[in-house]
Coordinates of N, CA and C in Angstrom, one line a residue:
X52 N 81.1 101.8 66.1 CA 80.9 100.9 64.9 C 81.4 99.5 65.3
X53 N 80.6 98.5 64.9 CA 81.0 97.1 65.1 C 82.0 96.7 64.0
X54 N 83.2 96.4 64.4 CA 84.2 96.0 63.4 C 84.1 94.6 62.9
X55 N 84.3 94.5 61.6 CA 84.2 93.1 60.9 C 85.3 93.0 60.0
X56 N 85.9 91.8 59.9 CA 86.9 91.5 58.9 C 86.1 91.1 57.7
X57 N 86.2 91.7 56.5 CA 85.4 91.4 55.3 C 86.3 90.7 54.3
X58 N 87.6 90.8 54.4 CA 88.5 90.1 53.4 C 89.8 89.8 54.1
X59 N 90.4 88.7 53.8 CA 91.7 88.3 54.4 C 92.6 87.6 53.4
X60 N 93.8 88.0 53.4 CA 94.8 87.4 52.5 C 96.1 87.1 53.2
X61 N 96.6 85.9 53.1 CA 97.9 85.5 53.6 C 99.0 86.3 52.9
X62 N 99.9 86.8 53.6 CA 101.1 87.5 53.0 C 102.3 86.7 53.0
X63 N 102.9 86.5 54.2 CA 104.1 85.7 54.4 C 104.3 85.6 55.9
X64 N 105.2 84.6 56.3 CA 105.4 84.4 57.7 C 104.1 84.2 58.4
X65 N 103.9 85.1 59.4 CA 102.6 85.1 60.1 C 101.8 86.4 59.9
X66 N 102.0 86.9 58.7 CA 101.4 88.2 58.4 C 100.2 88.0 57.5
X67 N 99.1 88.7 57.8 CA 97.9 88.7 57.0 C 97.4 90.1 56.7
X68 N 96.9 90.3 55.5 CA 96.3 91.5 55.1 C 94.8 91.4 55.3
X69 N 94.3 92.3 56.1 CA 92.9 92.3 56.5 C 92.2 93.6 56.0
X70 N 91.0 93.4 55.4 CA 90.2 94.5 55.1 C 89.0 94.5 56.1
X71 N 88.8 95.7 56.6 CA 87.7 95.9 57.6 C 86.5 96.6 57.0
X72 N 85.4 96.5 57.6 CA 84.1 97.0 57.1 C 84.1 98.6 57.2
X73 N 85.1 99.2 57.8 CA 85.1 100.7 57.8 C 86.0 101.2 56.7
X74 N 86.4 100.3 55.7 CA 87.2 100.7 54.6 C 88.7 100.7 54.8
X75 N 89.1 100.4 56.0 CA 90.5 100.4 56.3 C 91.1 99.0 56.0
X76 N 92.3 99.0 55.5 CA 93.1 97.7 55.3 C 94.3 97.8 56.2
X77 N 94.6 96.7 56.9 CA 95.7 96.6 57.8 C 96.5 95.3 57.6
X78 N 97.8 95.4 57.8 CA 98.7 94.3 57.8 C 98.9 93.9 59.3
X79 N 98.6 92.6 59.6 CA 98.7 92.2 61.0 C 99.7 91.1 61.0
X80 N 100.7 91.2 61.9 CA 101.7 90.2 62.1 C 101.4 89.5 63.4
X81 N 101.0 88.2 63.3 CA 100.6 87.5 64.5 C 101.7 86.6 65.1
X82 N 102.9 86.8 64.6 CA 104.0 86.0 65.1 C 104.1 85.9 66.6
X83 N 104.0 87.0 67.3 CA 104.1 87.1 68.7 C 102.8 86.9 69.5
X84 N 101.8 86.6 68.7 CA 100.4 86.4 69.4 C 100.0 85.0 69.5
X85 N 100.8 84.0 69.1 CA 100.4 82.6 69.0 C 100.8 81.9 70.3
X86 N 100.3 82.4 71.4 CA 100.6 81.9 72.7 C 99.3 81.1 73.2
X87 N 99.6 80.1 74.0 CA 98.5 79.3 74.5 C 98.2 78.0 73.7
X88 N 97.6 77.1 74.3 CA 97.4 75.8 73.7 C 96.6 75.8 72.4
X89 N 95.6 76.6 72.3 CA 94.7 76.7 71.1 C 95.5 77.3 69.9
X90 N 96.5 78.1 70.2 CA 97.3 78.7 69.1 C 98.5 77.9 68.7
X91 N 98.9 76.9 69.4 CA 100.1 76.0 69.1 C 100.1 75.5 67.7
X92 N 98.9 75.0 67.2 CA 99.0 74.5 65.8 C 99.2 75.6 64.7
X93 N 98.9 76.8 65.1 CA 99.1 77.9 64.1 C 100.6 78.3 63.9
X94 N 101.4 77.8 64.8 CA 102.9 78.0 64.6 C 103.4 77.3 63.4
X95 N 102.7 76.3 62.9 CA 103.0 75.6 61.7 C 102.5 76.5 60.6
X96 N 103.4 77.1 59.8 CA 103.0 78.1 58.8 C 102.0 77.5 57.8
X97 N 102.2 76.2 57.4 CA 101.2 75.6 56.5 C 99.8 75.6 57.1
X98 N 99.7 75.3 58.4 CA 98.4 75.4 59.0 C 97.9 76.8 59.2
X99 N 98.8 77.7 59.5 CA 98.5 79.1 59.7 C 97.8 79.7 58.5
X100 N 98.2 79.3 57.3 CA 97.7 79.8 56.0 C 96.2 79.3 55.8
X101 N 95.7 78.4 56.6 CA 94.4 77.8 56.3 C 93.2 78.5 56.9
X102 N 93.4 79.8 57.4 CA 92.3 80.5 58.1 C 91.2 80.8 57.0
X103 N 90.1 81.1 57.6 CA 89.0 81.6 56.8 C 88.2 82.6 57.6
X104 N 87.3 83.3 57.0 CA 86.5 84.3 57.7 C 85.3 83.7 58.2
X105 N 85.1 83.7 59.5 CA 83.9 83.2 60.2 C 83.5 84.2 61.3
X106 N 82.3 84.4 61.5 CA 81.8 85.3 62.5 C 82.6 86.6 62.6
X107 N 82.8 87.2 61.4 CA 83.4 88.6 61.3 C 84.8 88.7 61.6
X108 N 85.6 87.6 61.7 CA 87.0 87.6 61.9 C 87.7 86.4 61.3
X109 N 89.0 86.3 61.4 CA 89.7 85.1 60.8 C 89.7 84.0 61.9
X110 N 89.5 82.8 61.4 CA 89.4 81.7 62.3 C 90.0 80.5 61.6
X111 N 90.5 79.6 62.4 CA 91.1 78.3 61.9 C 90.2 77.2 62.3
X112 N 90.4 76.0 61.7 CA 89.5 74.9 61.9 C 89.5 74.3 63.3
X113 N 90.6 74.6 64.1 CA 90.7 74.2 65.5 C 89.9 75.1 66.4
X114 N 89.3 76.2 65.9 CA 88.5 77.1 66.7 C 89.3 78.3 67.1
X115 N 90.6 78.4 66.8 CA 91.4 79.6 67.2 C 90.9 80.8 66.4
X116 N 90.8 81.9 67.1 CA 90.5 83.1 66.4 C 91.0 84.3 67.2
X117 N 90.9 85.5 66.6 CA 91.2 86.7 67.3 C 90.0 87.7 67.1
X118 N 89.7 88.5 68.1 CA 88.7 89.5 68.0 C 89.1 90.5 66.9
X119 N 88.1 90.9 66.1 CA 88.4 91.8 65.0 C 88.9 93.2 65.6
X120 N 88.5 93.6 66.7 CA 88.9 94.8 67.4 C 90.4 94.7 67.7
X121 N 90.8 93.5 68.2 CA 92.2 93.3 68.5 C 93.1 93.4 67.3
X122 N 92.7 92.7 66.2 CA 93.4 92.7 65.0 C 93.5 94.1 64.4
X123 N 92.5 94.9 64.6 CA 92.5 96.3 64.1 C 93.5 97.1 64.9
X124 N 93.5 96.9 66.2 CA 94.4 97.6 67.1 C 95.9 97.3 66.8
X125 N 96.2 96.1 66.6 CA 97.6 95.7 66.4 C 98.1 95.8 65.0
X126 N 97.2 96.0 64.0 CA 97.5 96.1 62.6 C 98.1 97.4 62.2
X127 N 98.9 97.3 61.1 CA 99.5 98.5 60.6 C 98.7 98.9 59.3
X128 N 98.2 100.1 59.3 CA 97.4 100.6 58.2 C 98.2 100.5 56.8
X129 N 97.5 99.9 55.8 CA 98.1 99.7 54.5 C 97.3 100.5 53.5
X130 N 98.1 101.1 52.6 CA 97.5 101.9 51.5 C 97.2 100.9 50.4
X131 N 95.9 100.9 49.9 CA 95.5 100.1 48.8 C 95.6 100.9 47.5
X132 N 96.2 100.3 46.5 CA 96.2 101.0 45.2 C 94.9 100.6 44.5
X133 N 94.1 101.6 44.3 CA 92.8 101.4 43.6 C 92.8 101.5 42.1
X134 N 93.8 102.3 41.6 CA 94.0 102.5 40.2 C 95.4 102.2 39.8
X135 N 95.7 101.7 38.7 CA 97.1 101.4 38.3 C 97.8 102.7 38.2
X136 N 99.1 102.7 38.6 CA 99.9 103.9 38.5 C 100.6 103.9 37.1
X137 N 100.6 105.0 36.5 CA 101.2 105.1 35.1 C 102.3 106.2 35.2
X138 N 103.4 105.9 34.6 CA 104.5 106.8 34.5 C 104.1 108.0 33.6
X139 N 104.5 109.2 34.0 CA 104.2 110.4 33.1 C 105.4 110.8 32.4

């Protein structure tokens, strides 16, 4: 299956919640992944928050991006609550 990021939400620090086209949601911490010249601007958290979804992954205006397969691999699966929880 060709993996695609279909939704992305900034959480905190360098963490992003990503929804993939296979129905899985993962929290990805990119703190230790911002190496190299193209990723230097992303170390500024205000700039880090400015990602958008382009070409099936998250991308920043400077052209920095990560392959969706890599994000899937390093992410931690997150349980999504689809219905409100009610006390019994």
